[in-house]
Amino acid sequence: MPTRPRSLARCPGARRAPLGVALAFAVVFLGALGAAPARAQGRYQSAFLGGRSALMGGTGVVLGVDGAAPFLNPATIIRIEDRNIAFSSRFFRYAHRTLHAWHQPGPVDPARYGDLQLDGATVSDHGLRTFPDSTCYFFDLRRGAREGGAERTPVGRQALAACLGKTEENEFGFDALAFSGESAGRRVNQAQTLRYEWGRFSAGPSWSYSATDRLAVGASLSVVRTRFASSLAVSSIVDDTATRSASSATFQSALSGDSWDLLAHLGVTYRLTEVFSAGLSVRTPSLHVFDSLDASYHDTLAGETASVRQWAAEGEFVAPSPVRLAVGASAEWSRVRLELDGFLYVGQRELARVVVDREEVAIGVGATPQRTKSRLRITEEAAPVVNVALGAEVFLTRDLSLIGGVVSDFNPLARLRGPMSAESRLFLERMSGMHAGLGMVSYTRYGDLVFGARFDYAAGQMAAVNAFSSPLQLDPVDSREFGATLVLAGRISLRSVETTARELGDAVEGSAASPAERRTPREPMKAPAQED
């Protein structure tokens, strides 16, 4: 995916990167992590942007050359050879999550359930899933004139890209989770189903221009679809072994919303010296276009007395993307590349908003249904946060490199504090995490191939239904997740494929050019390989 280090292609005996500089990058990175606030903004680094970028800790503000480039800094697409298709796929993502005290998340109603203390209420869930990722088509709009030597980007060159990618994601769920236990002379049977999904999909064009052999600027315009869906169903039955009386509780809520918005990315990169470069990009405030929302709610308590409450409605769901400032610094030596990026996400009073006009139906013991109309408005706020990413590439040979990186991933939401009304929160989860990647890149004249794995760790809270309270409520429980995903990505040079097909045709017809007359296409900023 990325270009080879220029000095490696130019002079195999060039000097190696000083160890002290590499250690300085690591120290700065660790210091930035320590400075990040505990109550922070989002799981914005959760998605796999590109393949190389994801394995290099989500970096790419300066040296991005894959499907992540338009979303991190559109100015970097000028580094990509004309007429390329970049793709990335993920497969076999394994995740293991533990939810402590999930079946009894908070205090119980002593009048109904006595001194209930359930054992084995902790839940562990694991699964294997597959996901598609970003796809981009890159091509030259204008070639430009090469100045400053063969290693520099041609001045006046313009590049375009058309990309589709998932920029945020969070999915979790389990079906028909069964539980049974005994405590304080009572038997409990419970069944739960949970589905939780949050994701942003972006698509649109990007443009980059090399103003000089050192300076490049870029812009992109994206249509963003934010998808949020949650479904939680709980059924609980408790019977008293002494009196043979029983009580039950059921809870069900579902929400499905889509928000469509427009936003732009603006970026710039500048080569400071032959080794060091810097990059800066801004994601603008989003412009809301339209949305849709369907929501429903139902709860029942039955025992000596009984009550039922239910409503269903359509409404609005607005989820603007937060403004983001990204800065990056990179260093390129003969066999080593380093990139350090910082991402500042501006706080929002409305990370997501739901508004519904509903008709509630409530039924008590022996009473006729009571119908009331009201407006429900739920808003989730986001605090500012800084996430930091560090990535490295070490060339084992001229055509094979080892890549890796780490990135922080903090959450935007306020800490969950129970007890909470089931209609007071949109997001049932608040977890912060870290991501680390490791892989290899193989370079050929036909394109590049990236293969590796990304490892995830997240910890925080999830809101669980407390079926033993009156009325039913949500209480937070501790949550922890480990995950690992195999990543396959690459970039195909369409010009090289066409040239090879033409040469094969010429060879069949007996009119193939001699080896001295052939030219191997190369990417901008990549010097021709030396002959052995």
Coordinates of C-alpha atoms in Angstrom, one line a residue:
M1 CA 0.0 0.0 0.0
P2 CA 2.5 2.7 1.0
T3 CA 5.4 3.8 -1.1
R4 CA 8.8 2.4 -0.2
P5 CA 11.1 4.7 1.6
R6 CA 12.8 6.9 -1.0
S7 CA 16.3 6.5 0.4
L8 CA 15.9 2.7 0.5
A9 CA 15.1 2.6 -3.2
R10 CA 17.8 5.2 -4.0
C11 CA 20.7 3.9 -1.9
P12 CA 20.7 0.5 -0.2
G13 CA 23.6 1.7 2.0
A14 CA 21.9 4.8 3.4
R15 CA 22.0 5.5 7.1
R16 CA 19.6 3.8 9.5
A17 CA 17.2 5.7 11.8
P18 CA 18.7 6.8 15.0
L19 CA 17.5 4.7 17.9
G20 CA 17.1 7.8 20.1
V21 CA 14.6 9.4 17.7
A22 CA 12.5 6.2 17.7
L23 CA 12.5 6.2 21.5
A24 CA 11.5 9.8 21.5
F25 CA 8.4 9.0 19.5
A26 CA 7.5 6.3 22.0
V27 CA 7.9 8.6 24.9
V28 CA 5.8 11.3 23.4
F29 CA 3.1 8.8 22.6
L30 CA 3.0 7.3 26.1
G31 CA 3.0 10.8 27.6
A32 CA 0.0 11.8 25.5
L33 CA -1.9 8.7 26.6
G34 CA -1.3 9.6 30.2
A35 CA -2.6 13.1 29.6
A36 CA -5.9 12.0 28.0
P37 CA -8.9 12.6 30.2
A38 CA -10.6 9.7 31.9
R39 CA -14.1 11.0 31.1
A40 CA -13.5 11.3 27.4
Q41 CA -15.1 11.3 24.0
G42 CA -15.8 8.4 21.8
R43 CA -15.2 5.1 20.3
Y44 CA -14.3 7.1 17.2
Q45 CA -11.3 4.8 16.5
S46 CA -13.4 1.6 16.6
A47 CA -13.8 1.1 12.9
F48 CA -11.2 -0.4 10.5
L49 CA -10.3 2.5 8.3
G50 CA -8.3 1.0 5.4
G51 CA -6.0 -2.0 6.0
R52 CA -2.5 -0.5 6.4
S53 CA -3.9 2.4 8.5
A54 CA -5.8 0.1 10.8
L55 CA -2.7 -2.2 11.4
M56 CA -0.5 0.9 12.0
G57 CA -2.7 2.1 14.8
G58 CA -5.1 4.2 12.8
T59 CA -2.4 6.6 11.6
G60 CA -2.4 8.2 8.1
V61 CA -2.7 11.9 8.6
V62 CA 0.8 12.3 7.0
L63 CA 1.6 9.1 5.2
G64 CA -1.8 7.7 4.4
V65 CA -2.0 5.8 1.1
D66 CA -5.0 3.5 1.4
G67 CA -8.8 3.7 1.8
A68 CA -8.4 5.6 5.1
A69 CA -6.7 8.6 3.4
P70 CA -9.9 10.5 2.4
F71 CA -11.3 10.2 5.9
L72 CA -8.1 11.0 7.8
N73 CA -6.5 13.6 5.5
P74 CA -7.5 14.0 1.8
A75 CA -4.2 15.8 1.0
T76 CA -2.4 12.4 1.3
I77 CA -4.1 10.9 -1.7
I78 CA -1.6 12.8 -3.9
R79 CA 0.9 10.1 -2.8
I80 CA -1.1 7.4 -4.5
E81 CA -0.3 6.3 -8.0
D82 CA -2.9 7.1 -10.6
R83 CA -5.7 4.6 -11.3
N84 CA -5.6 2.4 -8.2
I85 CA -8.3 0.5 -6.5
A86 CA -7.7 0.2 -2.7
F87 CA -9.7 -2.4 -0.8
S88 CA -9.7 -3.9 2.7
S89 CA -11.6 -6.8 4.2
R90 CA -11.9 -8.2 7.6
F91 CA -12.8 -11.7 8.5
F92 CA -13.1 -13.9 11.5
R93 CA -13.3 -11.3 14.2
Y94 CA -13.4 -13.0 17.5
A95 CA -14.7 -11.1 20.6
H96 CA -15.2 -12.2 24.2
R97 CA -17.2 -10.0 26.5
T98 CA -17.9 -10.3 30.3
L99 CA -20.8 -8.5 32.0
H100 CA -20.6 -8.7 35.8
A101 CA -23.9 -9.1 37.8
W102 CA -25.9 -8.8 34.6
H103 CA -28.9 -10.8 35.9
Q104 CA -29.0 -8.8 39.2
P105 CA -27.5 -5.4 38.4
G106 CA -28.8 -3.4 41.3
P107 CA -30.8 -3.4 44.6
V108 CA -34.1 -5.4 44.8
D109 CA -37.6 -4.4 46.0
P110 CA -37.6 -6.1 49.5
A111 CA -41.4 -6.1 49.6
R112 CA -41.6 -8.4 46.6
Y113 CA -38.3 -10.3 46.6
G114 CA -37.0 -10.2 50.2
D115 CA -33.2 -10.4 50.6
L116 CA -32.5 -11.8 47.1
Q117 CA -28.8 -12.3 46.4
L118 CA -28.2 -14.4 43.2
D119 CA -25.1 -16.3 42.5
G120 CA -23.8 -16.8 39.0
A121 CA -25.3 -13.6 37.7
T122 CA -22.2 -12.7 35.6
V123 CA -22.5 -13.3 31.9
S124 CA -19.8 -14.2 29.4
D125 CA -20.4 -14.1 25.7
H126 CA -18.2 -14.7 22.7
G127 CA -18.7 -14.9 19.0
L128 CA -17.2 -15.0 15.5
R129 CA -18.3 -12.5 12.8
T130 CA -17.2 -11.1 9.5
F131 CA -17.3 -7.5 8.2
P132 CA -16.6 -5.7 4.9
D133 CA -14.6 -2.4 5.0
S134 CA -13.6 0.5 2.8
T135 CA -13.2 0.5 -0.9
C136 CA -11.7 3.4 -2.9
Y137 CA -10.9 4.2 -6.5
F138 CA -8.0 6.6 -7.1
F139 CA -7.0 8.2 -10.4
D140 CA -5.1 11.2 -11.7
L141 CA -6.9 14.3 -12.8
R142 CA -3.7 16.0 -14.0
R143 CA -0.2 14.7 -14.2
G144 CA 1.8 17.8 -13.3
A145 CA 5.5 18.6 -13.9
R146 CA 8.2 16.9 -11.9
E147 CA 10.6 19.3 -10.1
G148 CA 13.2 18.8 -7.5
G149 CA 14.4 15.4 -8.6
A150 CA 12.7 12.1 -9.4
E151 CA 11.7 11.5 -5.7
R152 CA 9.4 14.5 -5.4
T153 CA 5.7 14.7 -6.1
P154 CA 5.1 16.4 -9.5
V155 CA 4.1 20.0 -9.0
G156 CA 0.6 20.8 -10.2
R157 CA -0.5 17.2 -10.1
Q158 CA -4.1 16.6 -9.1
A159 CA -5.6 13.4 -7.8
L160 CA -9.2 12.3 -7.3
A161 CA -10.7 9.5 -5.3
A162 CA -14.2 8.0 -4.8
C163 CA -14.6 6.1 -1.5
L164 CA -17.1 4.1 0.6
G165 CA -16.2 3.1 4.1
K166 CA -17.5 2.5 7.6
T167 CA -15.9 5.2 9.9
E168 CA -17.4 4.1 13.2
E169 CA -18.9 0.8 14.5
N170 CA -20.0 -0.9 17.7
E171 CA -22.1 -4.1 17.6
F172 CA -22.9 -6.4 20.4
G173 CA -25.7 -8.8 21.3
F174 CA -26.9 -12.2 22.6
D175 CA -30.1 -14.2 22.0
A176 CA -32.3 -16.2 24.4
L177 CA -29.8 -15.9 27.3
A178 CA -31.3 -18.2 30.0
F179 CA -30.7 -17.9 33.8
S180 CA -32.0 -19.8 36.8
G181 CA -31.1 -19.5 40.5
E182 CA -32.3 -19.7 44.1
S183 CA -31.9 -17.2 47.0
A184 CA -33.7 -16.2 50.1
G185 CA -36.4 -19.0 49.7
R186 CA -37.1 -17.9 46.1
R187 CA -36.5 -19.4 42.7
V188 CA -35.7 -17.2 39.7
N189 CA -36.0 -17.9 36.0
Q190 CA -35.0 -15.3 33.6
A191 CA -34.6 -15.0 29.8
Q192 CA -33.0 -12.1 27.9
T193 CA -32.2 -11.0 24.4
L194 CA -30.0 -8.0 23.6
R195 CA -29.0 -6.4 20.3
Y196 CA -27.0 -3.2 20.1
E197 CA -25.6 -1.5 16.9
W198 CA -24.0 1.8 16.2
G199 CA -22.3 2.7 12.9
R200 CA -21.4 5.5 10.5
F201 CA -21.1 4.9 6.8
S202 CA -19.4 7.6 4.6
A203 CA -19.3 7.9 0.8
G204 CA -18.1 10.6 -1.5
P205 CA -15.4 12.2 -3.7
S206 CA -12.0 13.5 -2.6
W207 CA -9.5 15.8 -4.3
S208 CA -5.8 16.5 -3.7
Y209 CA -3.4 19.0 -5.3
S210 CA 0.4 19.3 -5.1
A211 CA 1.0 23.0 -4.9
T212 CA 4.7 22.6 -4.7
D213 CA 7.1 19.6 -4.4
R214 CA 6.7 19.9 -0.6
L215 CA 3.1 21.1 -0.1
A216 CA -0.1 19.3 -0.9
V217 CA -3.7 20.2 -0.1
G218 CA -6.9 18.3 -0.3
A219 CA -10.6 18.2 0.4
S220 CA -13.4 15.6 0.5
L221 CA -17.1 15.8 0.7
S222 CA -19.0 12.9 2.3
V223 CA -22.6 11.7 2.6
V224 CA -22.8 10.2 6.1
R225 CA -25.4 7.7 7.2
T226 CA -25.5 7.1 11.0
R227 CA -27.3 3.9 11.9
F228 CA -28.4 3.2 15.5
A229 CA -30.5 0.2 16.6
S230 CA -31.1 -1.4 20.0
S231 CA -33.4 -4.1 21.1
L232 CA -33.7 -5.4 24.7
A233 CA -36.2 -7.9 26.0
V234 CA -36.2 -9.4 29.5
S235 CA -38.7 -11.8 31.1
S236 CA -38.3 -12.8 34.8
I237 CA -40.4 -15.0 37.0
V238 CA -39.8 -15.3 40.8
D239 CA -41.8 -17.8 42.9
D240 CA -41.7 -18.1 46.7
T241 CA -41.0 -21.7 47.7
A242 CA -42.8 -21.2 51.1
T243 CA -46.0 -19.5 50.1
R244 CA -46.1 -20.8 46.5
S245 CA -46.9 -17.3 45.3
A246 CA -45.2 -15.9 42.2
S247 CA -44.5 -12.6 40.5
S248 CA -43.3 -11.8 37.1
A249 CA -41.8 -8.9 35.2
T250 CA -41.3 -8.3 31.5
F251 CA -39.5 -5.5 29.7
Q252 CA -39.1 -4.8 26.0
S253 CA -37.7 -1.8 24.2
A254 CA -36.7 -1.3 20.6
L255 CA -35.3 1.6 18.6
S256 CA -34.2 1.9 15.1
G257 CA -33.0 5.2 13.7
D258 CA -31.1 6.6 10.6
S259 CA -29.6 10.1 10.3
W260 CA -28.3 11.3 7.0
D261 CA -25.8 14.2 7.0
L262 CA -23.2 16.0 4.8
L263 CA -19.7 16.9 6.0
A264 CA -16.3 17.9 4.5
H265 CA -12.7 17.1 5.3
L266 CA -9.9 19.7 4.6
G267 CA -6.3 18.8 4.8
V268 CA -2.7 19.7 4.1
T269 CA 0.7 17.9 4.2
Y270 CA 4.1 19.5 4.2
R271 CA 7.6 18.0 3.8
L272 CA 9.8 19.8 6.3
T273 CA 13.0 18.0 5.4
E274 CA 14.1 14.9 3.5
V275 CA 13.2 12.9 6.6
F276 CA 10.4 14.7 8.5
S277 CA 6.9 15.7 7.3
A278 CA 3.8 17.1 9.0
G279 CA 0.1 16.9 8.3
L280 CA -3.1 18.7 9.4
S281 CA -6.8 18.0 8.7
V282 CA -10.1 19.3 9.9
R283 CA -13.5 17.6 9.8
T284 CA -16.1 20.3 9.5
P285 CA -19.5 20.4 11.4
S286 CA -22.0 18.2 9.6
L287 CA -25.1 19.5 7.9
H288 CA -28.2 17.4 8.7
V289 CA -30.3 16.3 5.7
F290 CA -33.1 14.0 6.9
D291 CA -33.7 11.2 9.3
S292 CA -36.1 8.5 10.5
L293 CA -36.9 6.7 13.7
D294 CA -39.2 3.9 15.0
A295 CA -39.4 3.2 18.7
S296 CA -41.4 1.1 21.1
Y297 CA -41.6 0.4 24.8
H298 CA -43.4 -2.2 27.0
D299 CA -43.1 -3.2 30.6
T300 CA -45.3 -5.4 32.9
L301 CA -45.2 -6.2 36.6
A302 CA -47.5 -8.9 37.8
G303 CA -48.0 -10.3 41.3
E304 CA -50.5 -9.4 44.0
T305 CA -51.0 -6.3 42.0
A306 CA -50.3 -5.8 38.3
S307 CA -49.5 -3.0 35.9
V308 CA -48.8 -2.6 32.2
R309 CA -47.4 0.3 30.3
Q310 CA -46.8 0.5 26.6
W311 CA -46.2 2.9 23.7
A312 CA -44.9 2.9 20.1
A313 CA -44.1 5.9 17.9
E314 CA -42.2 7.4 15.0
G315 CA -40.0 10.4 15.4
E316 CA -36.7 12.1 14.6
F317 CA -33.2 10.8 15.1
V318 CA -30.3 13.3 14.6
A319 CA -26.7 12.2 15.1
P320 CA -24.2 14.8 13.8
S321 CA -20.6 13.8 13.4
P322 CA -18.3 15.6 15.8
V323 CA -15.8 18.2 14.6
R324 CA -12.3 16.7 14.5
L325 CA -8.9 18.2 14.3
A326 CA -6.1 15.8 13.4
V327 CA -2.4 16.6 13.4
G328 CA 0.4 14.3 12.5
A329 CA 4.2 14.1 12.3
S330 CA 6.2 11.5 10.4
A331 CA 9.8 10.4 9.9
E332 CA 11.2 8.3 6.9
W333 CA 14.6 6.8 6.9
S334 CA 16.1 4.1 4.7
R335 CA 14.4 1.1 6.4
V336 CA 12.1 2.7 9.0
R337 CA 9.0 4.8 8.9
L338 CA 7.3 6.3 12.0
E339 CA 4.1 8.3 12.3
L340 CA 2.6 9.9 15.4
D341 CA -1.0 11.3 15.1
G342 CA -3.3 13.1 17.5
F343 CA -7.1 13.4 17.1
L344 CA -9.0 16.1 18.9
Y345 CA -12.7 15.6 18.9
V346 CA -14.7 18.7 19.9
G347 CA -17.4 18.2 22.5
Q348 CA -21.0 18.3 21.5
R349 CA -24.2 19.1 23.4
E350 CA -26.0 16.6 21.1
L351 CA -24.0 13.6 20.0
A352 CA -27.4 12.0 19.3
R353 CA -31.0 13.2 19.8
V354 CA -34.3 11.4 19.7
V355 CA -37.7 13.1 19.7
V356 CA -41.0 11.2 19.5
D357 CA -44.6 12.2 20.0
R358 CA -46.2 9.1 21.7
E359 CA -49.4 7.8 23.0
E360 CA -48.9 5.9 26.2
V361 CA -51.3 3.2 27.3
A362 CA -51.2 2.2 31.0
I363 CA -53.4 -0.5 32.7
G364 CA -53.7 -1.1 36.5
V365 CA -55.5 -3.8 38.4
G366 CA -59.2 -3.9 37.5
A367 CA -58.8 -0.5 35.8
T368 CA -59.6 0.7 32.3
P369 CA -56.7 1.6 30.1
Q370 CA -55.5 5.2 30.5
R371 CA -54.2 6.9 27.4
T372 CA -52.0 9.9 27.5
K373 CA -50.1 11.8 24.8
S374 CA -46.6 13.3 25.5
R375 CA -43.4 14.1 23.8
L376 CA -40.2 12.2 24.7
R377 CA -36.9 13.8 24.1
I378 CA -33.6 12.1 24.9
T379 CA -30.2 13.7 24.2
E380 CA -26.7 12.2 24.6
E381 CA -23.9 14.7 25.1
A382 CA -20.2 14.2 24.3
A383 CA -17.2 15.7 26.0
P384 CA -14.0 16.7 24.2
V385 CA -11.3 14.1 24.0
V386 CA -7.8 13.5 22.5
N387 CA -7.0 10.1 21.0
V388 CA -3.4 9.3 20.0
A389 CA -2.0 6.9 17.5
L390 CA 1.5 5.6 16.8
G391 CA 2.5 3.5 13.8
A392 CA 5.7 2.1 12.4
E393 CA 6.9 0.3 9.3
V394 CA 10.2 -1.6 9.1
F395 CA 11.4 -2.8 5.7
L396 CA 12.9 -6.3 5.9
T397 CA 13.7 -6.2 2.2
R398 CA 13.0 -3.6 -0.6
D399 CA 9.6 -5.3 -1.3
L400 CA 8.6 -6.6 2.1
S401 CA 7.9 -4.7 5.3
L402 CA 6.6 -5.3 8.9
I403 CA 4.0 -2.8 10.1
G404 CA 2.4 -2.2 13.5
G405 CA 0.8 0.4 15.8
V406 CA -1.4 1.3 18.7
V407 CA -4.2 3.8 19.3
S408 CA -6.3 5.0 22.2
D409 CA -10.1 4.9 21.9
F410 CA -11.9 6.8 24.6
N411 CA -15.7 7.2 25.0
P412 CA -17.7 10.5 24.7
L413 CA -20.5 9.7 27.1
A414 CA -21.0 10.6 30.8
R415 CA -20.5 7.8 33.3
L416 CA -23.6 5.6 33.7
R417 CA -25.1 6.1 37.2
G418 CA -28.0 4.0 38.5
P419 CA -30.8 3.8 39.0
M420 CA -31.8 5.2 35.6
S421 CA -35.1 5.3 33.9
A422 CA -35.3 3.0 30.9
E423 CA -36.4 6.1 28.8
S424 CA -33.6 8.4 29.9
R425 CA -30.7 7.0 27.9
L426 CA -30.2 6.1 24.3
F427 CA -26.8 4.4 24.6
L428 CA -26.7 1.4 26.9
E429 CA -22.9 1.2 26.8
R430 CA -19.9 3.3 27.8
M431 CA -16.6 1.6 27.2
S432 CA -13.1 3.0 26.4
G433 CA -10.4 0.9 24.8
M434 CA -7.1 0.4 23.0
H435 CA -6.4 -1.1 19.6
A436 CA -3.1 -2.6 18.5
G437 CA -2.2 -4.0 15.0
L438 CA 0.6 -6.1 13.5
G439 CA 1.0 -7.2 9.9
M440 CA 3.1 -7.4 6.8
V441 CA 3.1 -5.6 3.4
S442 CA 4.3 -7.1 0.2
Y443 CA 5.0 -4.7 -2.7
T444 CA 4.7 -5.8 -6.4
R445 CA 4.5 -3.9 -9.7
Y446 CA 0.8 -4.9 -9.8
G447 CA -0.1 -3.5 -6.4
D448 CA 0.4 -4.1 -2.7
L449 CA -0.9 -6.7 -0.3
V450 CA -1.4 -6.2 3.4
F451 CA -2.1 -9.0 5.8
G452 CA -2.2 -9.0 9.6
A453 CA -4.3 -8.8 12.8
R454 CA -5.8 -6.1 15.0
F455 CA -6.3 -6.7 18.7
D456 CA -8.8 -4.8 20.8
Y457 CA -9.4 -4.3 24.5
A458 CA -12.2 -2.3 26.0
A459 CA -13.6 -1.8 29.5
G460 CA -16.4 0.2 31.0
Q461 CA -20.1 -0.1 31.8
M462 CA -23.3 -1.4 30.2
A463 CA -26.8 -0.7 31.4
A464 CA -28.8 -3.7 32.4
V465 CA -32.5 -4.1 33.2
N466 CA -33.1 -4.6 36.9
A467 CA -36.1 -6.9 36.9
F468 CA -36.3 -6.9 40.7
S469 CA -37.0 -3.2 41.2
S470 CA -40.4 -1.5 41.2
P471 CA -40.8 0.2 38.8
L472 CA -38.4 -1.5 36.4
Q473 CA -35.2 0.5 36.0
L474 CA -31.7 0.3 34.5
D475 CA -28.5 -0.2 36.6
P476 CA -24.9 -0.1 35.3
V477 CA -22.7 -3.2 35.4
D478 CA -19.0 -3.5 34.7
S479 CA -18.2 -4.7 31.2
R480 CA -14.9 -5.9 29.6
E481 CA -14.2 -7.1 26.1
F482 CA -11.2 -8.7 24.3
G483 CA -11.2 -9.0 20.5
A484 CA -9.0 -10.0 17.6
T485 CA -9.6 -9.6 13.8
L486 CA -7.7 -10.9 10.8
V487 CA -7.2 -8.2 8.2
L488 CA -6.6 -8.5 4.5
A489 CA -6.1 -5.4 2.4
G490 CA -4.4 -4.1 -0.7
R491 CA -4.2 -1.9 -3.6
I492 CA -4.3 -2.9 -7.3
S493 CA -2.6 -0.8 -9.9
L494 CA -4.9 -0.8 -12.9
R495 CA -2.2 0.7 -15.1
S496 CA 0.2 -2.1 -14.3
V497 CA -2.6 -4.7 -14.9
E498 CA -3.4 -3.2 -18.3
T499 CA 0.3 -3.0 -19.2
T500 CA 0.8 -6.7 -18.3
A501 CA -2.2 -7.8 -20.2
R502 CA -1.0 -5.8 -23.2
E503 CA 2.5 -7.4 -23.0
L504 CA 1.0 -10.9 -22.7
G505 CA -1.1 -10.2 -25.9
D506 CA 2.0 -8.9 -27.7
A507 CA 4.0 -12.0 -26.6
V508 CA 1.3 -14.2 -28.0
E509 CA 1.3 -12.3 -31.3
G510 CA 5.1 -12.2 -31.4
S511 CA 5.4 -8.5 -31.1
A512 CA 6.5 -8.1 -27.5
A513 CA 9.0 -5.3 -26.7
S514 CA 12.5 -6.1 -25.6
P515 CA 13.2 -5.8 -21.9
A516 CA 15.2 -2.6 -22.3
E517 CA 12.1 -0.9 -23.9
R518 CA 9.7 -1.8 -21.0
R519 CA 8.9 0.6 -18.3
T520 CA 7.7 -0.4 -14.8
P521 CA 5.1 2.1 -13.5
R522 CA 5.9 3.5 -10.2
E523 CA 4.0 5.6 -7.6
P524 CA 4.7 9.3 -6.9
M525 CA 7.7 9.7 -4.5
K526 CA 9.0 6.2 -5.3
A527 CA 12.4 6.2 -7.0
P528 CA 13.1 3.5 -9.6
A529 CA 14.5 0.3 -8.2
Q530 CA 18.2 -0.2 -8.8
E531 CA 19.4 -3.2 -10.8
D532 CA 21.3 -5.8 -8.8

